[in-house]
mmCIF file of C-alpha atoms in Angstrom:
data_model
loop_
_atom_site.group_PDB
_atom_site.id
_atom_site.type_symbol
_atom_site.label_atom_id
_atom_site.label_comp_id
_atom_site.label_asym_id
_atom_site.label_seq_id
_atom_site.Cartn_x
_atom_site.Cartn_y
_atom_site.Cartn_z
ATOM 1 C CA MET A 1 -156.044 152.225 177.944
ATOM 2 C CA SER A 2 -158.483 154.270 176.773
ATOM 3 C CA ILE A 3 -159.131 152.714 173.242
ATOM 4 C CA TRP A 4 -161.048 149.519 172.482
ATOM 5 C CA ASN A 5 -159.377 147.426 170.664
ATOM 6 C CA PRO A 6 -160.457 143.877 168.984
ATOM 7 C CA ILE A 7 -158.699 140.975 169.957
ATOM 8 C CA LEU A 8 -159.411 138.378 167.672
ATOM 9 C CA GLN A 9 -157.907 138.952 164.208
ATOM 10 C CA ALA A 10 -158.159 137.011 160.819
ATOM 11 C CA GLU A 11 -159.828 133.699 160.551
ATOM 12 C CA GLU A 12 -161.228 133.542 164.352
ATOM 13 C CA ALA A 13 -162.717 136.908 163.852
ATOM 14 C CA HIS A 14 -164.308 135.686 160.753
ATOM 15 C CA GLN A 15 -165.998 132.985 162.899
ATOM 16 C CA ALA A 16 -166.772 135.123 165.526
ATOM 17 C CA ARG A 17 -168.634 137.362 163.198
ATOM 18 C CA GLU A 18 -170.415 134.623 161.549
ATOM 19 C CA LEU A 19 -171.396 133.143 164.769
ATOM 20 C CA ILE A 20 -172.843 136.649 165.862
ATOM 21 C CA GLU A 21 -174.879 136.925 162.728
ATOM 22 C CA SER A 22 -176.161 133.438 163.121
ATOM 23 C CA ILE A 23 -177.077 134.162 166.683
ATOM 24 C CA ALA A 24 -178.851 137.120 165.360
ATOM 25 C CA ALA A 25 -180.995 135.386 162.653
ATOM 26 C CA ASP A 26 -182.230 133.090 165.084
ATOM 27 C CA LEU A 27 -183.501 136.111 167.397
ATOM 28 C CA VAL A 28 -186.967 136.592 165.335
ATOM 29 C CA TYR A 29 -189.300 139.156 166.330
ATOM 30 C CA PRO A 30 -191.747 138.544 167.827
ATOM 31 C CA ARG A 31 -189.733 135.509 169.516
ATOM 32 C CA THR A 32 -191.229 132.078 169.246
ATOM 33 C CA SER A 33 -188.588 129.957 170.160
ATOM 34 C CA PRO A 34 -189.982 127.110 171.590
ATOM 35 C CA TRP A 35 -186.831 126.532 173.734
ATOM 36 C CA ARG A 36 -187.809 129.056 176.488
ATOM 37 C CA TRP A 37 -187.815 127.569 180.041
ATOM 38 C CA ALA A 38 -187.704 128.794 183.721
ATOM 39 C CA SER A 39 -186.704 132.505 183.990
ATOM 40 C CA GLU A 40 -186.972 132.927 180.176
ATOM 41 C CA LEU A 41 -190.313 131.592 180.606
ATOM 42 C CA GLU A 42 -191.701 133.823 183.457
ATOM 43 C CA PHE A 43 -189.851 136.878 182.688
ATOM 44 C CA PRO A 44 -189.924 137.130 179.023
ATOM 45 C CA GLU A 45 -189.556 140.873 178.565
ATOM 46 C CA SER A 46 -186.785 141.164 181.328
ATOM 47 C CA PHE A 47 -182.881 142.469 181.119
ATOM 48 C CA ALA A 48 -181.321 139.026 181.934
ATOM 49 C CA TYR A 49 -183.596 136.803 180.108
ATOM 50 C CA GLY A 50 -185.499 138.502 177.649
ATOM 51 C CA ASP A 51 -186.575 141.167 175.390
ATOM 52 C CA ALA A 52 -184.579 144.051 177.130
ATOM 53 C CA GLY A 53 -181.234 142.282 176.970
ATOM 54 C CA ILE A 54 -182.164 141.197 173.602
ATOM 55 C CA SER A 55 -182.518 144.776 172.510
ATOM 56 C CA VAL A 56 -179.293 145.980 173.600
ATOM 57 C CA PHE A 57 -177.303 142.687 171.589
ATOM 58 C CA PHE A 58 -179.169 144.221 168.741
ATOM 59 C CA CYS A 59 -178.219 147.961 169.739
ATOM 60 C CA TYR A 60 -174.422 147.129 169.619
ATOM 61 C CA LEU A 61 -174.876 144.936 166.361
ATOM 62 C CA ALA A 62 -176.629 147.901 164.896
ATOM 63 C CA GLN A 63 -173.501 150.163 165.729
ATOM 64 C CA ALA A 64 -170.812 148.085 165.039
ATOM 65 C CA PHE A 65 -172.360 146.509 161.729
ATOM 66 C CA GLY A 66 -174.062 149.634 160.733
ATOM 67 C CA CYS A 67 -177.042 148.084 159.961
ATOM 68 C CA ALA A 68 -180.511 149.526 160.099
ATOM 69 C CA ARG A 69 -182.384 146.187 160.209
ATOM 70 C CA TYR A 70 -180.425 145.721 163.680
ATOM 71 C CA ALA A 71 -181.612 149.062 164.760
ATOM 72 C CA GLU A 72 -185.078 148.227 164.061
ATOM 73 C CA LEU A 73 -185.033 145.133 166.114
ATOM 74 C CA SER A 74 -183.364 146.801 168.866
ATOM 75 C CA SER A 75 -186.555 149.043 169.106
ATOM 76 C CA LEU A 76 -189.057 146.497 168.648
ATOM 77 C CA PHE A 77 -187.637 144.195 171.320
ATOM 78 C CA LEU A 78 -187.343 147.376 173.737
ATOM 79 C CA GLU A 79 -190.891 148.553 173.094
ATOM 80 C CA SER A 80 -191.959 144.989 173.767
ATOM 81 C CA ALA A 81 -190.097 144.905 176.911
ATOM 82 C CA PHE A 82 -191.460 148.458 178.074
ATOM 83 C CA THR A 83 -195.001 147.730 177.182
ATOM 84 C CA SER A 84 -194.540 144.350 179.016
ATOM 85 C CA ILE A 85 -193.552 145.789 182.504
ATOM 86 C CA GLY A 86 -196.688 148.215 182.028
ATOM 87 C CA ARG A 87 -198.960 145.391 182.332
ATOM 88 C CA LYS A 88 -197.165 143.924 185.362
ATOM 89 C CA SER A 89 -196.697 144.787 188.840
ATOM 90 C CA GLY A 90 -194.615 143.407 191.632
ATOM 91 C CA CYS A 91 -191.076 142.606 190.047
ATOM 92 C CA ARG A 92 -188.681 145.535 190.160
ATOM 93 C CA ASN A 93 -185.386 144.140 190.382
ATOM 94 C CA PHE A 94 -182.436 144.447 188.005
ATOM 95 C CA PRO A 95 -182.050 140.941 186.427
ATOM 96 C CA ALA A 96 -185.902 139.801 186.072
ATOM 97 C CA GLY A 97 -188.058 143.055 186.413
ATOM 98 C CA SER A 98 -188.665 146.638 186.018
ATOM 99 C CA SER A 99 -185.219 148.443 186.714
ATOM 100 C CA GLY A 100 -183.077 145.907 184.420
ATOM 101 C CA VAL A 101 -185.779 146.980 181.638
ATOM 102 C CA GLY A 102 -185.551 150.465 182.051
ATOM 103 C CA TRP A 103 -181.412 150.382 182.163
ATOM 104 C CA ALA A 104 -181.850 148.740 178.727
ATOM 105 C CA ALA A 105 -184.233 151.426 177.478
ATOM 106 C CA GLU A 106 -181.831 154.174 178.842
ATOM 107 C CA HIS A 107 -178.816 152.469 177.661
ATOM 108 C CA VAL A 108 -180.526 152.010 174.255
ATOM 109 C CA ARG A 109 -181.934 155.207 173.311
ATOM 110 C CA ARG A 110 -178.251 157.016 174.328
ATOM 111 C CA HIS A 111 -176.773 154.480 171.840
ATOM 112 C CA LEU A 112 -179.412 154.741 169.036
ATOM 113 C CA PRO A 113 -180.587 158.310 169.386
ATOM 114 C CA LEU A 114 -182.838 157.952 165.892
ATOM 115 C CA LEU A 115 -184.594 155.088 167.239
ATOM 116 C CA PRO A 116 -188.619 156.098 167.284
ATOM 117 C CA PRO A 117 -189.040 157.851 170.651
ATOM 118 C CA HIS A 118 -191.987 155.675 172.110
ATOM 119 C CA ASP A 119 -192.527 158.375 174.755
ATOM 120 C CA PHE A 120 -189.246 156.823 176.634
ATOM 121 C CA ALA A 121 -188.302 160.038 178.641
ATOM 122 C CA LEU A 122 -191.734 160.516 180.148
ATOM 123 C CA ARG A 123 -192.073 156.482 180.619
ATOM 124 C CA LEU A 124 -188.598 156.141 182.364
ATOM 125 C CA GLN A 125 -189.393 159.201 184.653
ATOM 126 C CA THR A 126 -192.687 157.670 185.949
ATOM 127 C CA LEU A 127 -190.569 154.472 186.460
ATOM 128 C CA ASP A 128 -188.320 156.480 188.661
ATOM 129 C CA GLU A 129 -190.788 157.722 190.649
ATOM 130 C CA ASP A 130 -192.446 154.160 191.237
ATOM 131 C CA LEU A 131 -188.893 152.658 191.996
ATOM 132 C CA SER A 132 -188.364 155.905 194.398
ATOM 133 C CA GLU A 133 -191.732 154.692 196.059
ATOM 134 C CA TRP A 134 -191.302 151.205 196.335
ATOM 135 C CA CYS A 135 -187.225 151.880 197.938
ATOM 136 C CA ARG A 136 -189.089 153.862 200.610
ATOM 137 C CA LYS A 137 -191.669 151.281 201.165
ATOM 138 C CA SER A 138 -190.203 147.989 200.911
ATOM 139 C CA ASN A 139 -187.642 146.177 203.136
ATOM 140 C CA MET A 140 -185.322 144.751 200.212
ATOM 141 C CA SER A 141 -181.694 143.436 200.791
ATOM 142 C CA ALA A 142 -178.960 145.481 199.495
ATOM 143 C CA SER A 143 -177.872 143.129 196.680
ATOM 144 C CA PHE A 144 -177.670 142.919 193.064
ATOM 145 C CA ALA A 145 -179.893 139.901 192.348
ATOM 146 C CA ASP A 146 -182.684 141.210 194.088
ATOM 147 C CA GLY A 147 -182.667 144.518 196.028
ATOM 148 C CA LEU A 148 -180.833 148.112 196.202
ATOM 149 C CA ALA A 149 -177.833 147.321 194.138
ATOM 150 C CA GLY A 150 -179.713 146.816 191.036
ATOM 151 C CA LEU A 151 -181.840 150.159 191.711
ATOM 152 C CA CYS A 152 -178.809 152.256 191.774
ATOM 153 C CA LEU A 153 -177.305 150.805 188.800
ATOM 154 C CA TYR A 154 -180.714 151.688 186.980
ATOM 155 C CA GLY A 155 -180.533 154.918 188.666
ATOM 156 C CA ALA A 156 -176.634 155.857 187.579
ATOM 157 C CA GLU A 157 -177.267 154.809 184.244
ATOM 158 C CA ARG A 158 -180.417 157.766 184.113
ATOM 159 C CA ILE A 159 -178.147 160.385 185.607
ATOM 160 C CA PRO A 160 -178.619 163.338 185.202
ATOM 161 C CA ALA A 161 -182.559 163.183 185.493
ATOM 162 C CA ASP A 162 -183.478 164.668 188.600
ATOM 163 C CA SER A 163 -186.077 161.876 189.053
ATOM 164 C CA ALA A 164 -182.866 159.580 189.210
ATOM 165 C CA ARG A 165 -180.652 161.530 191.657
ATOM 166 C CA SER A 166 -184.140 161.128 193.748
ATOM 167 C CA LEU A 167 -184.232 157.660 193.334
ATOM 168 C CA LEU A 168 -180.418 157.165 193.852
ATOM 169 C CA SER A 169 -180.278 159.065 197.297
ATOM 170 C CA ILE A 170 -183.096 157.077 198.702
ATOM 171 C CA ALA A 171 -181.332 153.953 197.625
ATOM 172 C CA VAL A 172 -177.750 154.703 199.078
ATOM 173 C CA ASN A 173 -179.304 155.773 202.176
ATOM 174 C CA ARG A 174 -181.287 152.462 202.346
ATOM 175 C CA ILE A 175 -178.011 150.670 201.357
ATOM 176 C CA GLU A 176 -176.008 152.506 204.389
ATOM 177 C CA GLN A 177 -178.934 151.499 206.983
ATOM 178 C CA ALA A 178 -178.821 148.060 205.594
ATOM 179 C CA SER A 179 -174.755 147.569 206.381
ATOM 180 C CA GLU A 180 -173.810 145.463 209.097
ATOM 181 C CA GLN A 181 -170.472 146.344 211.213
ATOM 182 C CA MET A 182 -168.029 143.114 210.916
ATOM 183 C CA GLN A 183 -164.758 142.831 212.922
ATOM 184 C CA ILE A 184 -163.186 144.297 209.814
ATOM 185 C CA GLY A 185 -165.296 146.944 207.650
ATOM 186 C CA VAL A 186 -169.206 146.389 206.970
ATOM 187 C CA ALA A 187 -171.051 143.880 204.953
ATOM 188 C CA TRP A 188 -174.314 143.077 203.664
ATOM 189 C CA PRO A 189 -176.624 140.148 204.931
ATOM 190 C CA VAL A 190 -178.137 137.425 201.907
ATOM 191 C CA SER A 191 -181.631 137.676 201.948
ATOM 192 C CA ALA A 192 -183.766 135.037 202.648
ATOM 193 C CA PRO A 193 -185.025 134.768 199.090
ATOM 194 C CA ALA A 194 -181.360 134.946 197.745
ATOM 195 C CA GLN A 195 -180.474 132.190 200.188
ATOM 196 C CA ASP A 196 -182.962 129.949 198.463
ATOM 197 C CA GLU A 197 -181.549 130.704 194.827
ATOM 198 C CA ILE A 198 -178.099 129.973 195.950
ATOM 199 C CA ARG A 199 -179.417 126.601 197.529
ATOM 200 C CA ARG A 200 -180.929 125.540 193.792
ATOM 201 C CA VAL A 201 -177.155 126.048 192.420
ATOM 202 C CA LEU A 202 -175.339 124.550 195.927
ATOM 203 C CA PRO A 203 -178.206 122.353 197.289
ATOM 204 C CA SER A 204 -175.810 121.132 200.472
ATOM 205 C CA LEU A 205 -175.416 124.732 201.657
ATOM 206 C CA ASP A 206 -176.240 125.648 205.310
ATOM 207 C CA PHE A 207 -177.074 129.416 206.127
ATOM 208 C CA ARG A 208 -176.996 128.820 209.822
ATOM 209 C CA THR A 209 -173.324 129.419 210.490
ATOM 210 C CA SER A 210 -172.941 132.840 208.047
ATOM 211 C CA ARG A 211 -175.582 135.242 206.230
ATOM 212 C CA HIS A 212 -172.896 136.695 204.338
ATOM 213 C CA SER A 213 -171.494 136.715 200.948
ATOM 214 C CA THR A 214 -168.608 138.208 198.815
ATOM 215 C CA SER A 215 -170.238 137.399 195.552
ATOM 216 C CA LEU A 216 -171.485 139.938 192.981
ATOM 217 C CA ALA A 217 -175.024 138.595 192.505
ATOM 218 C CA PHE A 218 -176.151 138.159 196.492
ATOM 219 C CA GLY A 219 -173.099 139.766 198.552
ATOM 220 C CA SER A 220 -170.950 142.553 199.206
ATOM 221 C CA ALA A 221 -169.404 142.921 195.699
ATOM 222 C CA GLY A 222 -172.377 143.673 193.937
ATOM 223 C CA THR A 223 -173.102 146.204 196.477
ATOM 224 C CA LEU A 224 -170.077 147.879 196.164
ATOM 225 C CA GLY A 225 -170.224 147.848 192.340
ATOM 226 C CA ALA A 226 -173.508 149.717 192.872
ATOM 227 C CA LEU A 227 -171.943 152.497 195.043
ATOM 228 C CA LEU A 228 -169.308 152.607 192.238
ATOM 229 C CA ALA A 229 -171.958 153.389 189.525
ATOM 230 C CA CYS A 230 -173.421 156.038 191.729
ATOM 231 C CA SER A 231 -170.126 157.769 192.699
ATOM 232 C CA SER A 232 -169.116 157.128 188.819
ATOM 233 C CA SER A 233 -172.189 158.824 187.366
ATOM 234 C CA GLY A 234 -171.306 161.840 189.224
ATOM 235 C CA MET A 235 -173.831 162.046 191.988
ATOM 236 C CA PRO A 236 -172.526 163.773 194.836
ATOM 237 C CA ASN A 237 -172.633 161.849 198.097
ATOM 238 C CA SER A 238 -169.675 162.048 200.557
ATOM 239 C CA ARG A 239 -170.848 158.746 202.263
ATOM 240 C CA ILE A 240 -169.760 156.515 199.400
ATOM 241 C CA PRO A 241 -166.044 156.543 199.474
ATOM 242 C CA ASP A 242 -166.427 155.698 203.238
ATOM 243 C CA LEU A 243 -168.614 153.207 202.516
ATOM 244 C CA VAL A 244 -166.997 151.622 199.586
ATOM 245 C CA ASN A 245 -163.590 151.621 201.639
ATOM 246 C CA ARG A 246 -165.412 149.717 204.989
ATOM 247 C CA GLY A 247 -166.946 147.640 202.533
ATOM 248 C CA ILE A 248 -163.831 146.514 200.702
ATOM 249 C CA SER A 249 -162.087 146.081 203.902
ATOM 250 C CA TRP A 250 -164.350 143.353 204.554
ATOM 251 C CA VAL A 251 -164.255 141.695 201.095
ATOM 252 C CA LEU A 252 -160.346 141.713 201.554
ATOM 253 C CA SER A 253 -160.269 140.203 205.194
ATOM 254 C CA SER A 254 -162.826 137.215 204.108
ATOM 255 C CA ARG A 255 -160.075 136.433 200.958
ATOM 256 C CA LEU A 256 -158.881 132.730 201.532
ATOM 257 C CA ASP A 257 -155.631 131.469 200.757
ATOM 258 C CA SER A 258 -154.427 131.332 197.164
ATOM 259 C CA ASP A 259 -154.239 127.433 197.242
ATOM 260 C CA LEU A 260 -157.654 126.962 197.566
ATOM 261 C CA PRO A 261 -160.280 126.174 194.936
ATOM 262 C CA GLN A 262 -162.040 129.765 195.285
ATOM 263 C CA LEU A 263 -160.466 133.030 196.626
ATOM 264 C CA PHE A 264 -163.735 134.930 197.548
ATOM 265 C CA PRO A 265 -166.142 132.693 199.187
ATOM 266 C CA THR A 266 -169.861 132.594 198.120
ATOM 267 C CA VAL A 267 -170.861 132.248 201.840
ATOM 268 C CA VAL A 268 -168.197 133.092 204.228
ATOM 269 C CA GLY A 269 -167.185 130.573 206.747
ATOM 270 C CA VAL A 270 -168.804 127.538 204.569
ATOM 271 C CA GLU A 271 -166.558 125.264 202.683
ATOM 272 C CA LEU A 272 -168.436 124.949 199.074
ATOM 273 C CA LEU A 273 -167.437 123.742 195.906
ATOM 274 C CA GLY A 274 -164.930 126.306 194.154
ATOM 275 C CA ARG A 275 -166.704 128.791 191.063
ATOM 276 C CA PRO A 276 -163.273 130.881 190.856
ATOM 277 C CA GLY A 277 -163.754 131.778 187.079
ATOM 278 C CA GLU A 278 -167.546 132.835 187.421
ATOM 279 C CA TRP A 279 -169.103 136.551 186.854
ATOM 280 C CA TYR A 280 -172.283 136.062 189.016
ATOM 281 C CA LEU A 281 -171.282 133.739 192.004
ATOM 282 C CA GLY A 282 -167.234 133.802 191.538
ATOM 283 C CA ASP A 283 -163.818 135.320 191.802
ATOM 284 C CA LEU A 284 -163.878 137.055 188.630
ATOM 285 C CA GLY A 285 -167.012 139.085 189.622
ATOM 286 C CA VAL A 286 -165.494 140.290 192.774
ATOM 287 C CA SER A 287 -161.936 140.994 191.099
ATOM 288 C CA ILE A 288 -163.891 143.147 188.276
ATOM 289 C CA VAL A 289 -165.361 144.991 190.941
ATOM 290 C CA LEU A 290 -162.085 145.719 192.956
ATOM 291 C CA LEU A 291 -160.583 146.813 189.815
ATOM 292 C CA GLY A 292 -163.180 149.506 189.333
ATOM 293 C CA ALA A 293 -163.099 150.596 192.837
ATOM 294 C CA ALA A 294 -159.453 151.037 192.394
ATOM 295 C CA ALA A 295 -159.681 153.049 189.166
ATOM 296 C CA ARG A 296 -162.264 155.118 190.997
ATOM 297 C CA PHE A 297 -160.492 156.185 194.309
ATOM 298 C CA MET A 298 -156.752 155.967 192.923
ATOM 299 C CA ARG A 299 -156.024 152.618 195.444
ATOM 300 C CA ALA A 300 -152.960 151.161 193.737
ATOM 301 C CA ASP A 301 -153.510 148.513 196.805
ATOM 302 C CA TRP A 302 -156.728 147.801 195.522
ATOM 303 C CA HIS A 303 -155.545 147.434 192.071
ATOM 304 C CA VAL A 304 -152.843 145.058 192.791
ATOM 305 C CA ILE A 305 -155.138 142.630 194.903
ATOM 306 C CA ALA A 306 -157.289 142.652 191.791
ATOM 307 C CA VAL A 307 -155.315 141.985 188.979
ATOM 308 C CA GLU A 308 -153.450 139.238 191.194
ATOM 309 C CA SER A 309 -156.629 137.678 191.970
ATOM 310 C CA ALA A 310 -157.671 137.390 188.342
ATOM 311 C CA ARG A 311 -154.439 136.247 187.284
ATOM 312 C CA LEU A 312 -155.278 133.115 189.888
ATOM 313 C CA VAL A 313 -158.782 132.257 188.959
ATOM 314 C CA ALA A 314 -158.986 133.604 185.362
ATOM 315 C CA PRO A 315 -157.151 130.421 183.708
ATOM 316 C CA PRO A 316 -159.391 127.212 183.037
ATOM 317 C CA LYS A 317 -159.161 124.661 185.647
ATOM 318 C CA GLY A 318 -160.633 122.048 183.692
ATOM 319 C CA ASP A 319 -162.676 120.140 186.155
ATOM 320 C CA ARG A 320 -166.442 121.592 185.274
ATOM 321 C CA SER A 321 -168.909 120.655 182.723
ATOM 322 C CA ILE A 322 -168.561 123.349 179.951
ATOM 323 C CA ASP A 323 -170.851 126.185 180.145
ATOM 324 C CA LEU A 324 -171.527 129.028 177.439
ATOM 325 C CA GLY A 325 -172.965 131.765 179.004
ATOM 326 C CA LEU A 326 -172.127 135.518 179.661
ATOM 327 C CA SER A 327 -172.959 134.879 183.501
ATOM 328 C CA ASP A 328 -171.002 131.927 184.646
ATOM 329 C CA GLY A 329 -169.688 130.433 181.328
ATOM 330 C CA LEU A 330 -166.830 130.680 178.724
ATOM 331 C CA ALA A 331 -168.702 134.137 177.187
ATOM 332 C CA GLY A 332 -168.191 135.764 180.460
ATOM 333 C CA LYS A 333 -164.613 134.758 181.312
ATOM 334 C CA ALA A 334 -163.483 135.687 177.708
ATOM 335 C CA HIS A 335 -164.865 139.368 178.475
ATOM 336 C CA LEU A 336 -163.827 139.740 181.428
ATOM 337 C CA CYS A 337 -160.494 138.844 180.594
ATOM 338 C CA ASN A 338 -160.777 141.048 177.958
ATOM 339 C CA ARG A 339 -161.940 144.262 180.148
ATOM 340 C CA PHE A 340 -158.850 143.501 182.488
ATOM 341 C CA TYR A 341 -156.607 143.439 179.377
ATOM 342 C CA HIS A 342 -157.933 146.759 178.441
ATOM 343 C CA ALA A 343 -157.963 148.170 181.846
ATOM 344 C CA THR A 344 -154.580 146.857 182.311
ATOM 345 C CA GLY A 345 -152.922 146.263 179.115
ATOM 346 C CA ASP A 346 -151.540 143.215 180.608
ATOM 347 C CA GLU A 347 -151.043 140.971 177.371
ATOM 348 C CA TYR A 348 -151.686 137.886 179.930
ATOM 349 C CA PHE A 349 -155.403 138.782 180.178
ATOM 350 C CA ALA A 350 -155.675 139.450 176.147
ATOM 351 C CA ASP A 351 -154.205 135.805 175.569
ATOM 352 C CA LEU A 352 -156.267 134.097 178.022
ATOM 353 C CA ALA A 353 -159.483 135.921 176.701
ATOM 354 C CA ARG A 354 -158.441 134.710 172.908
ATOM 355 C CA LYS A 355 -158.279 131.240 174.387
ATOM 356 C CA TYR A 356 -161.456 131.463 175.784
ATOM 357 C CA TYR A 357 -163.209 132.730 172.881
ATOM 358 C CA SER A 358 -161.613 129.994 170.695
ATOM 359 C CA GLN A 359 -163.161 127.625 172.637
ATOM 360 C CA LEU A 360 -166.312 129.432 172.956
ATOM 361 C CA ILE A 361 -166.438 129.322 168.959
ATOM 362 C CA ARG A 362 -165.566 125.969 168.962
ATOM 363 C CA THR A 363 -167.966 124.405 171.377
ATOM 364 C CA PHE A 364 -170.736 126.384 170.053
ATOM 365 C CA CYS A 365 -170.668 125.604 167.090
ATOM 366 C CA ALA A 366 -169.932 121.783 167.787
ATOM 367 C CA THR A 367 -173.139 121.913 170.331
ATOM 368 C CA ASP A 368 -175.953 119.261 169.315
ATOM 369 C CA LEU A 369 -179.177 120.932 170.956
ATOM 370 C CA HIS A 370 -180.305 117.104 171.663
ATOM 371 C CA THR A 371 -177.320 116.368 173.742
ATOM 372 C CA PRO A 372 -177.645 117.067 177.231
ATOM 373 C CA GLY A 373 -175.541 119.447 179.182
ATOM 374 C CA ALA A 374 -174.238 122.677 180.162
ATOM 375 C CA ALA A 375 -173.474 123.989 176.432
ATOM 376 C CA VAL A 376 -176.937 123.245 175.221
ATOM 377 C CA ALA A 377 -178.413 125.085 177.987
ATOM 378 C CA THR A 378 -177.019 128.242 176.637
ATOM 379 C CA ARG A 379 -177.713 126.961 172.859
ATOM 380 C CA SER A 380 -181.524 126.666 174.102
ATOM 381 C CA CYS A 381 -181.794 130.221 175.660
ATOM 382 C CA GLN A 382 -181.719 133.579 173.890
ATOM 383 C CA GLY A 383 -181.448 135.746 177.225
ATOM 384 C CA LEU A 384 -178.184 138.203 178.050
ATOM 385 C CA PHE A 385 -177.092 136.248 180.975
ATOM 386 C CA TRP A 386 -177.155 132.598 180.188
ATOM 387 C CA GLY A 387 -178.411 132.719 176.386
ATOM 388 C CA THR A 388 -177.002 133.406 172.989
ATOM 389 C CA SER A 389 -177.570 137.141 172.743
ATOM 390 C CA GLY A 390 -175.145 137.445 175.798
ATOM 391 C CA VAL A 391 -172.599 134.815 173.934
ATOM 392 C CA GLY A 392 -173.291 137.388 170.780
ATOM 393 C CA LEU A 393 -172.308 140.549 172.897
ATOM 394 C CA SER A 394 -169.398 138.964 174.116
ATOM 395 C CA LEU A 395 -167.971 137.841 170.974
ATOM 396 C CA LEU A 396 -168.970 141.583 169.599
ATOM 397 C CA ALA A 397 -166.553 143.037 172.038
ATOM 398 C CA ALA A 398 -163.591 140.710 170.871
ATOM 399 C CA ILE A 399 -164.137 141.607 166.996
ATOM 400 C CA SER A 400 -164.967 145.468 167.400
ATOM 401 C CA SER A 401 -163.582 148.470 168.082
ATOM 402 C CA LEU A 402 -166.875 149.702 169.857
ATOM 403 C CA GLU A 403 -166.127 149.808 173.458
ATOM 404 C CA PRO A 404 -168.760 147.584 175.131
ATOM 405 C CA SER A 405 -170.196 149.709 177.750
ATOM 406 C CA TRP A 406 -172.988 147.388 178.024
ATOM 407 C CA ASP A 407 -171.083 145.716 180.609
ATOM 408 C CA ARG A 408 -171.772 148.580 182.801
ATOM 409 C CA ALA A 409 -174.846 146.205 183.737
ATOM 410 C CA LEU A 410 -172.455 143.549 184.720
ATOM 411 C CA PHE A 411 -169.977 145.867 187.155
ATOM 412 C CA ALA A 412 -167.276 145.716 184.682
ATOM 413 C CA SER A 413 -166.958 149.250 183.991
ATOM 414 C CA PHE A 414 -168.398 152.442 184.825
ATOM 415 C CA ARG A 415 -169.222 155.710 183.277
ATOM 416 C CA HIS A 416 -166.951 158.401 183.243
ATOM 417 C CA PRO A 417 -167.689 160.958 185.809
#
């Protein structure tokens, strides 16, 4: 389906718009929210947790609602993010670092061309060169959360800039060098910092038996998504199709039985609590990348597996605390089901998306900020991955005919070649 259609109508669409506008009203510039904590406090300029992601939120509101004030706020938050990374050094990964801020800058300036220029073109070229140099020298992982995949995602958004082509060439070569030959296909090992990050979510995890993950955040799905982003941007690289084919072969060989709580294991060979419906660490993230690969390389077999997997894991299981966020909560599940519907035309996913959106609206509006719980964590944050701006973007995609191309940052869609 080539046209984006709003899937919420009448009263639910009205409720969603009211909620979006209330989220926007709470996002004042400069941010003074007393609720910021953890990553939102440590990386206030970032794409996942801070001003860069909020800029993308206001960019889409400005286009969908025709509001000049939202465009102005998008510009202000973006300039704040870019200025902040200019004063920092060290963090270059996509969720928290300069590559994610750069992605937001490139994406926003393409969608809001009347923004004040802020010399973004020159500043982005300088960022390309910095990331290329870091990519040459640093021994980083291939993952999305902390490595090369995030650099590829940024570079693919920057094409056709020559400096971005150079960055992508270096990053893809490094991804190929980091691949490990498995019994079937190739995989990329989980980095030591990522192992620590996963243990924070899953404290009982032991990496002594396995170092590989299928997940989008830390494993092969995110790396494959990065290669797809490169290929879809029009970057010529004859090795990408073979690398994607071998990487997907390994991911599919790691798929578990359908009666288990999770189809694509967060860590291969280790039994963990299932996280099937999540984008960041769960099955929906893997499935959406498979769907994109099937479309890019015209593989009907991958398409069938992606859709079958999503149909198995997308329905709510009702056995976990409710989170609201884009990364691993109701907003993310609703949006990915919405994207599956628009990619396949299957009304099953549209109906499921509507159920998630309905639950999201009810839960968000009923949540008391003084009551502990996962939903409160989202209400307390404003960032894109785990906070209210991500909830707002997901809801906007349900009521607007504006295609949510911002979800290229989730590997949920890709640029047309």
